[in-house]
Protein backbone atom coordinates (compact mmCIF):
# COMPACT_ATOMS: atom_id res chain seq x y z
CA UNK A 1 0.00 0.00 0.00
CA UNK A 2 3.06 2.27 -0.03
CA UNK A 3 3.06 5.45 -2.12
CA UNK A 4 -0.60 5.26 -3.05
CA UNK A 5 -2.82 8.28 -3.38
CA UNK A 6 -6.01 7.93 -1.36
CA UNK A 7 -9.07 10.11 -1.80
CA UNK A 8 -11.60 9.86 1.03
CA UNK A 9 -15.03 11.28 0.20
CA UNK A 10 -17.64 11.76 2.91
CA UNK A 11 -21.02 13.08 1.71
CA UNK A 12 -23.09 14.90 4.29
CA UNK A 13 -25.94 17.40 4.24
CA UNK A 14 -23.59 20.27 3.41
CA UNK A 15 -21.83 18.70 0.47
CA UNK A 16 -18.97 16.30 -0.11
CA UNK A 17 -16.13 16.46 2.38
CA UNK A 18 -12.82 15.19 1.08
CA UNK A 19 -9.34 14.34 2.29
CA UNK A 20 -6.46 13.51 -0.03
CA UNK A 21 -3.47 11.51 1.15
CA UNK A 22 -0.29 10.53 -0.60
CA UNK A 23 1.08 7.57 1.30
CA UNK A 24 0.03 8.67 4.81
CA UNK A 25 0.61 12.40 4.35
CA UNK A 26 -2.45 14.62 4.33
CA UNK A 27 -2.12 16.66 1.14
CA UNK A 28 -5.48 18.41 0.78
CA UNK A 29 -8.88 18.51 2.48
CA UNK A 30 -12.07 20.50 2.46
CA UNK A 31 -15.75 20.48 1.58
CA UNK A 32 -17.33 20.98 -1.83
CA UNK A 33 -20.79 22.41 -1.43
CA UNK A 34 -23.55 20.55 -3.29
CA UNK A 35 -26.40 22.79 -2.14
CA UNK A 36 -28.89 23.06 -3.67
CA UNK A 37 -28.67 19.42 -4.67
CA UNK A 38 -28.68 18.66 -8.38
CA UNK A 39 -27.88 15.13 -9.44
CA UNK A 40 -25.96 16.12 -12.59
CA UNK A 41 -23.91 18.83 -10.84
CA UNK A 42 -23.03 16.45 -8.02
CA UNK A 43 -22.01 13.75 -10.50
CA UNK A 44 -19.82 16.31 -12.30
CA UNK A 45 -18.14 17.27 -9.01
CA UNK A 46 -17.38 13.62 -8.29
CA UNK A 47 -15.84 13.25 -11.75
CA UNK A 48 -13.80 16.41 -11.14
CA UNK A 49 -12.51 15.03 -7.84
CA UNK A 50 -11.35 11.84 -9.52
CA UNK A 51 -9.82 13.46 -12.60
CA UNK A 52 -8.07 16.27 -10.69
CA UNK A 53 -6.63 14.21 -7.81
CA UNK A 54 -6.05 10.97 -9.77
CA UNK A 55 -6.27 8.68 -6.72
CA UNK A 56 -5.29 5.02 -6.63
CA UNK A 57 -7.85 4.30 -3.91
CA UNK A 58 -11.23 5.90 -3.24
CA UNK A 59 -12.80 5.56 0.18
CA UNK A 60 -16.40 6.51 0.83
CA UNK A 61 -18.88 6.59 3.64
CA UNK A 62 -21.27 3.66 3.95
CA UNK A 63 -24.66 4.29 5.58
CA UNK A 64 -25.98 0.73 5.55
CA UNK A 65 -25.69 0.49 9.34
CA UNK A 66 -27.96 3.48 9.92
CA UNK A 67 -31.72 3.72 10.14
CA UNK A 68 -33.64 3.29 6.92
CA UNK A 69 -34.81 6.91 7.07
CA UNK A 70 -31.25 8.09 6.41
CA UNK A 71 -31.08 10.52 3.54
CA UNK A 72 -31.78 8.97 0.16
CA UNK A 73 -29.80 11.83 -1.35
CA UNK A 74 -26.73 10.81 0.65
CA UNK A 75 -27.10 7.21 -0.50
CA UNK A 76 -27.38 8.34 -4.13
CA UNK A 77 -24.18 10.37 -3.79
CA UNK A 78 -22.36 7.42 -2.21
CA UNK A 79 -23.56 5.18 -5.05
CA UNK A 80 -22.33 7.74 -7.60
CA UNK A 81 -18.91 7.91 -5.95
CA UNK A 82 -18.48 4.14 -5.92
CA UNK A 83 -19.82 3.66 -9.45
CA UNK A 84 -17.67 6.41 -10.96
CA UNK A 85 -14.53 5.16 -9.18
CA UNK A 86 -15.15 1.60 -10.36
CA UNK A 87 -15.70 2.84 -13.93
CA UNK A 88 -12.24 4.40 -13.70
CA UNK A 89 -10.84 1.06 -12.46
CA UNK A 90 -9.93 2.43 -9.03
CA UNK A 91 -9.88 0.46 -5.80
CA UNK A 92 -12.98 1.35 -3.80
CA UNK A 93 -13.58 0.87 -0.08
CA UNK A 94 -16.41 2.04 2.14
CA UNK A 95 -16.71 2.10 5.90
CA UNK A 96 -19.69 2.58 8.18
CA UNK A 97 -19.99 4.92 11.13
CA UNK A 98 -19.98 1.78 13.33
CA UNK A 99 -16.61 0.71 11.90
CA UNK A 100 -15.20 4.20 12.47
CA UNK A 101 -16.33 4.07 16.10
CA UNK A 102 -14.90 0.55 16.53
CA UNK A 103 -11.47 1.74 15.38
CA UNK A 104 -11.39 4.96 17.39
CA UNK A 105 -12.58 3.33 20.62
CA UNK A 106 -9.09 1.76 20.64
CA UNK A 107 -7.75 5.31 21.02
CA UNK A 108 -10.31 6.14 23.75
CA UNK A 109 -12.44 8.24 21.38
CA UNK A 110 -16.18 7.68 21.33
CA UNK A 111 -17.61 10.93 19.94
CA UNK A 112 -16.94 12.90 16.77
CA UNK A 113 -15.47 15.65 18.96
CA UNK A 114 -13.01 13.24 20.60
CA UNK A 115 -12.15 11.73 17.21
CA UNK A 116 -11.45 15.22 15.83
CA UNK A 117 -9.11 15.91 18.77
CA UNK A 118 -7.20 12.69 18.07
CA UNK A 119 -6.97 13.53 14.36
CA UNK A 120 -5.55 16.96 15.24
CA UNK A 121 -2.84 15.21 17.26
CA UNK A 122 -1.92 13.07 14.26
CA UNK A 123 -2.37 15.74 11.56
CA UNK A 124 -1.27 19.12 12.93
CA UNK A 125 -2.57 21.00 9.87
CA UNK A 126 -6.13 20.28 11.08
CA UNK A 127 -5.63 22.24 14.33
CA UNK A 128 -6.65 25.47 12.59
CA UNK A 129 -10.13 23.99 12.15
CA UNK A 130 -10.75 22.97 15.74
CA UNK A 131 -14.39 23.36 16.66
CA UNK A 132 -16.12 23.63 20.05
CA UNK A 133 -17.78 20.66 21.69
CA UNK A 134 -21.33 20.51 20.45
CA UNK A 135 -24.32 20.73 22.75
CA UNK A 136 -27.32 18.54 21.93
CA UNK A 137 -29.29 21.49 20.54
CA UNK A 138 -26.48 22.70 18.25
CA UNK A 139 -26.00 21.76 14.61
CA UNK A 140 -22.81 20.04 13.57
CA UNK A 141 -19.90 22.38 12.80
CA UNK A 142 -19.21 22.92 9.09
CA UNK A 143 -15.64 21.60 9.42
CA UNK A 144 -16.76 18.30 10.93
CA UNK A 145 -17.12 16.95 7.40
CA UNK A 146 -13.47 16.86 6.51
CA UNK A 147 -12.60 15.39 9.90
CA UNK A 148 -15.06 12.62 8.94
CA UNK A 149 -13.24 12.19 5.61
CA UNK A 150 -9.85 11.98 7.36
CA UNK A 151 -11.28 9.42 9.79
CA UNK A 152 -12.27 7.22 6.82
CA UNK A 153 -8.63 7.07 5.70
CA UNK A 154 -7.45 6.24 9.23
CA UNK A 155 -10.00 3.40 9.41
CA UNK A 156 -8.81 2.15 6.03
CA UNK A 157 -5.19 2.01 7.25
CA UNK A 158 -6.27 0.34 10.47
CA UNK A 159 -8.05 -2.47 8.61
CA UNK A 160 -5.54 -2.83 5.76
CA UNK A 161 -2.07 -2.30 7.26
Tab-separated table of C-alpha atoms in Angstrom:
chain	number	residue	atom	x	y	z
A	1	UNK	CA	0.000	0.000	0.000
A	2	UNK	CA	3.056	2.271	-0.025
A	3	UNK	CA	3.058	5.451	-2.120
A	4	UNK	CA	-0.602	5.257	-3.046
A	5	UNK	CA	-2.822	8.277	-3.380
A	6	UNK	CA	-6.005	7.934	-1.356
A	7	UNK	CA	-9.069	10.113	-1.799
A	8	UNK	CA	-11.602	9.859	1.027
A	9	UNK	CA	-15.033	11.275	0.198
A	10	UNK	CA	-17.642	11.762	2.912
A	11	UNK	CA	-21.018	13.077	1.714
A	12	UNK	CA	-23.094	14.898	4.290
A	13	UNK	CA	-25.936	17.399	4.242
A	14	UNK	CA	-23.595	20.273	3.409
A	15	UNK	CA	-21.830	18.695	0.471
A	16	UNK	CA	-18.968	16.300	-0.109
A	17	UNK	CA	-16.132	16.464	2.380
A	18	UNK	CA	-12.819	15.187	1.085
A	19	UNK	CA	-9.341	14.336	2.290
A	20	UNK	CA	-6.459	13.514	-0.035
A	21	UNK	CA	-3.473	11.512	1.146
A	22	UNK	CA	-0.286	10.526	-0.597
A	23	UNK	CA	1.076	7.573	1.301
A	24	UNK	CA	0.026	8.672	4.814
A	25	UNK	CA	0.613	12.396	4.347
A	26	UNK	CA	-2.451	14.625	4.332
A	27	UNK	CA	-2.123	16.659	1.137
A	28	UNK	CA	-5.483	18.406	0.778
A	29	UNK	CA	-8.875	18.514	2.483
A	30	UNK	CA	-12.072	20.504	2.464
A	31	UNK	CA	-15.748	20.479	1.577
A	32	UNK	CA	-17.333	20.984	-1.832
A	33	UNK	CA	-20.794	22.412	-1.431
A	34	UNK	CA	-23.554	20.554	-3.288
A	35	UNK	CA	-26.398	22.787	-2.138
A	36	UNK	CA	-28.895	23.062	-3.668
A	37	UNK	CA	-28.666	19.425	-4.667
A	38	UNK	CA	-28.683	18.663	-8.382
A	39	UNK	CA	-27.885	15.129	-9.438
A	40	UNK	CA	-25.958	16.120	-12.590
A	41	UNK	CA	-23.908	18.826	-10.835
A	42	UNK	CA	-23.030	16.455	-8.019
A	43	UNK	CA	-22.009	13.754	-10.498
A	44	UNK	CA	-19.820	16.308	-12.298
A	45	UNK	CA	-18.142	17.272	-9.009
A	46	UNK	CA	-17.378	13.619	-8.286
A	47	UNK	CA	-15.844	13.248	-11.753
A	48	UNK	CA	-13.801	16.411	-11.140
A	49	UNK	CA	-12.509	15.030	-7.836
A	50	UNK	CA	-11.354	11.841	-9.522
A	51	UNK	CA	-9.823	13.464	-12.602
A	52	UNK	CA	-8.066	16.266	-10.689
A	53	UNK	CA	-6.635	14.215	-7.808
A	54	UNK	CA	-6.050	10.970	-9.766
A	55	UNK	CA	-6.268	8.679	-6.720
A	56	UNK	CA	-5.285	5.017	-6.631
A	57	UNK	CA	-7.853	4.297	-3.912
A	58	UNK	CA	-11.226	5.905	-3.244
A	59	UNK	CA	-12.805	5.564	0.184
A	60	UNK	CA	-16.404	6.507	0.828
A	61	UNK	CA	-18.880	6.590	3.638
A	62	UNK	CA	-21.275	3.660	3.946
A	63	UNK	CA	-24.660	4.286	5.576
A	64	UNK	CA	-25.980	0.729	5.548
A	65	UNK	CA	-25.691	0.487	9.337
A	66	UNK	CA	-27.964	3.477	9.918
A	67	UNK	CA	-31.720	3.720	10.140
A	68	UNK	CA	-33.644	3.291	6.917
A	69	UNK	CA	-34.811	6.908	7.067
A	70	UNK	CA	-31.252	8.088	6.406
A	71	UNK	CA	-31.078	10.516	3.544
A	72	UNK	CA	-31.776	8.968	0.164
A	73	UNK	CA	-29.803	11.831	-1.345
A	74	UNK	CA	-26.728	10.811	0.650
A	75	UNK	CA	-27.102	7.209	-0.496
A	76	UNK	CA	-27.384	8.338	-4.127
A	77	UNK	CA	-24.184	10.366	-3.788
A	78	UNK	CA	-22.358	7.417	-2.212
A	79	UNK	CA	-23.561	5.182	-5.046
A	80	UNK	CA	-22.335	7.745	-7.601
A	81	UNK	CA	-18.910	7.915	-5.952
A	82	UNK	CA	-18.479	4.140	-5.920
A	83	UNK	CA	-19.819	3.658	-9.450
A	84	UNK	CA	-17.671	6.407	-10.957
A	85	UNK	CA	-14.531	5.163	-9.180
A	86	UNK	CA	-15.148	1.599	-10.363
A	87	UNK	CA	-15.697	2.839	-13.929
A	88	UNK	CA	-12.243	4.399	-13.700
A	89	UNK	CA	-10.843	1.064	-12.464
A	90	UNK	CA	-9.925	2.432	-9.027
A	91	UNK	CA	-9.878	0.457	-5.797
A	92	UNK	CA	-12.983	1.349	-3.800
A	93	UNK	CA	-13.582	0.865	-0.084
A	94	UNK	CA	-16.405	2.038	2.143
A	95	UNK	CA	-16.707	2.101	5.905
A	96	UNK	CA	-19.694	2.579	8.178
A	97	UNK	CA	-19.993	4.917	11.128
A	98	UNK	CA	-19.978	1.784	13.327
A	99	UNK	CA	-16.609	0.711	11.897
A	100	UNK	CA	-15.199	4.197	12.471
A	101	UNK	CA	-16.334	4.068	16.098
A	102	UNK	CA	-14.896	0.550	16.530
A	103	UNK	CA	-11.475	1.741	15.384
A	104	UNK	CA	-11.385	4.956	17.395
A	105	UNK	CA	-12.581	3.328	20.617
A	106	UNK	CA	-9.089	1.759	20.644
A	107	UNK	CA	-7.752	5.312	21.023
A	108	UNK	CA	-10.310	6.144	23.748
A	109	UNK	CA	-12.436	8.243	21.379
A	110	UNK	CA	-16.177	7.675	21.326
A	111	UNK	CA	-17.610	10.927	19.941
A	112	UNK	CA	-16.938	12.903	16.773
A	113	UNK	CA	-15.475	15.651	18.960
A	114	UNK	CA	-13.006	13.238	20.602
A	115	UNK	CA	-12.149	11.731	17.209
A	116	UNK	CA	-11.447	15.217	15.832
A	117	UNK	CA	-9.108	15.911	18.775
A	118	UNK	CA	-7.203	12.688	18.073
A	119	UNK	CA	-6.973	13.532	14.360
A	120	UNK	CA	-5.555	16.960	15.243
A	121	UNK	CA	-2.841	15.206	17.264
A	122	UNK	CA	-1.920	13.072	14.256
A	123	UNK	CA	-2.368	15.740	11.558
A	124	UNK	CA	-1.273	19.116	12.930
A	125	UNK	CA	-2.573	21.003	9.874
A	126	UNK	CA	-6.128	20.281	11.082
A	127	UNK	CA	-5.628	22.244	14.325
A	128	UNK	CA	-6.647	25.475	12.595
A	129	UNK	CA	-10.126	23.990	12.148
A	130	UNK	CA	-10.753	22.966	15.738
A	131	UNK	CA	-14.394	23.365	16.665
A	132	UNK	CA	-16.124	23.631	20.050
A	133	UNK	CA	-17.777	20.663	21.691
A	134	UNK	CA	-21.334	20.508	20.447
A	135	UNK	CA	-24.324	20.732	22.749
A	136	UNK	CA	-27.323	18.537	21.925
A	137	UNK	CA	-29.294	21.488	20.540
A	138	UNK	CA	-26.477	22.701	18.254
A	139	UNK	CA	-25.999	21.757	14.615
A	140	UNK	CA	-22.808	20.040	13.565
A	141	UNK	CA	-19.902	22.382	12.798
A	142	UNK	CA	-19.214	22.923	9.089
A	143	UNK	CA	-15.641	21.597	9.416
A	144	UNK	CA	-16.761	18.302	10.929
A	145	UNK	CA	-17.122	16.951	7.397
A	146	UNK	CA	-13.468	16.856	6.509
A	147	UNK	CA	-12.604	15.391	9.902
A	148	UNK	CA	-15.056	12.623	8.942
A	149	UNK	CA	-13.237	12.185	5.615
A	150	UNK	CA	-9.854	11.977	7.358
A	151	UNK	CA	-11.276	9.415	9.791
A	152	UNK	CA	-12.267	7.218	6.821
A	153	UNK	CA	-8.628	7.073	5.705
A	154	UNK	CA	-7.450	6.236	9.232
A	155	UNK	CA	-9.997	3.403	9.413
A	156	UNK	CA	-8.811	2.145	6.027
A	157	UNK	CA	-5.191	2.014	7.249
A	158	UNK	CA	-6.273	0.338	10.467
A	159	UNK	CA	-8.048	-2.469	8.608
A	160	UNK	CA	-5.543	-2.834	5.765
A	161	UNK	CA	-2.068	-2.296	7.256
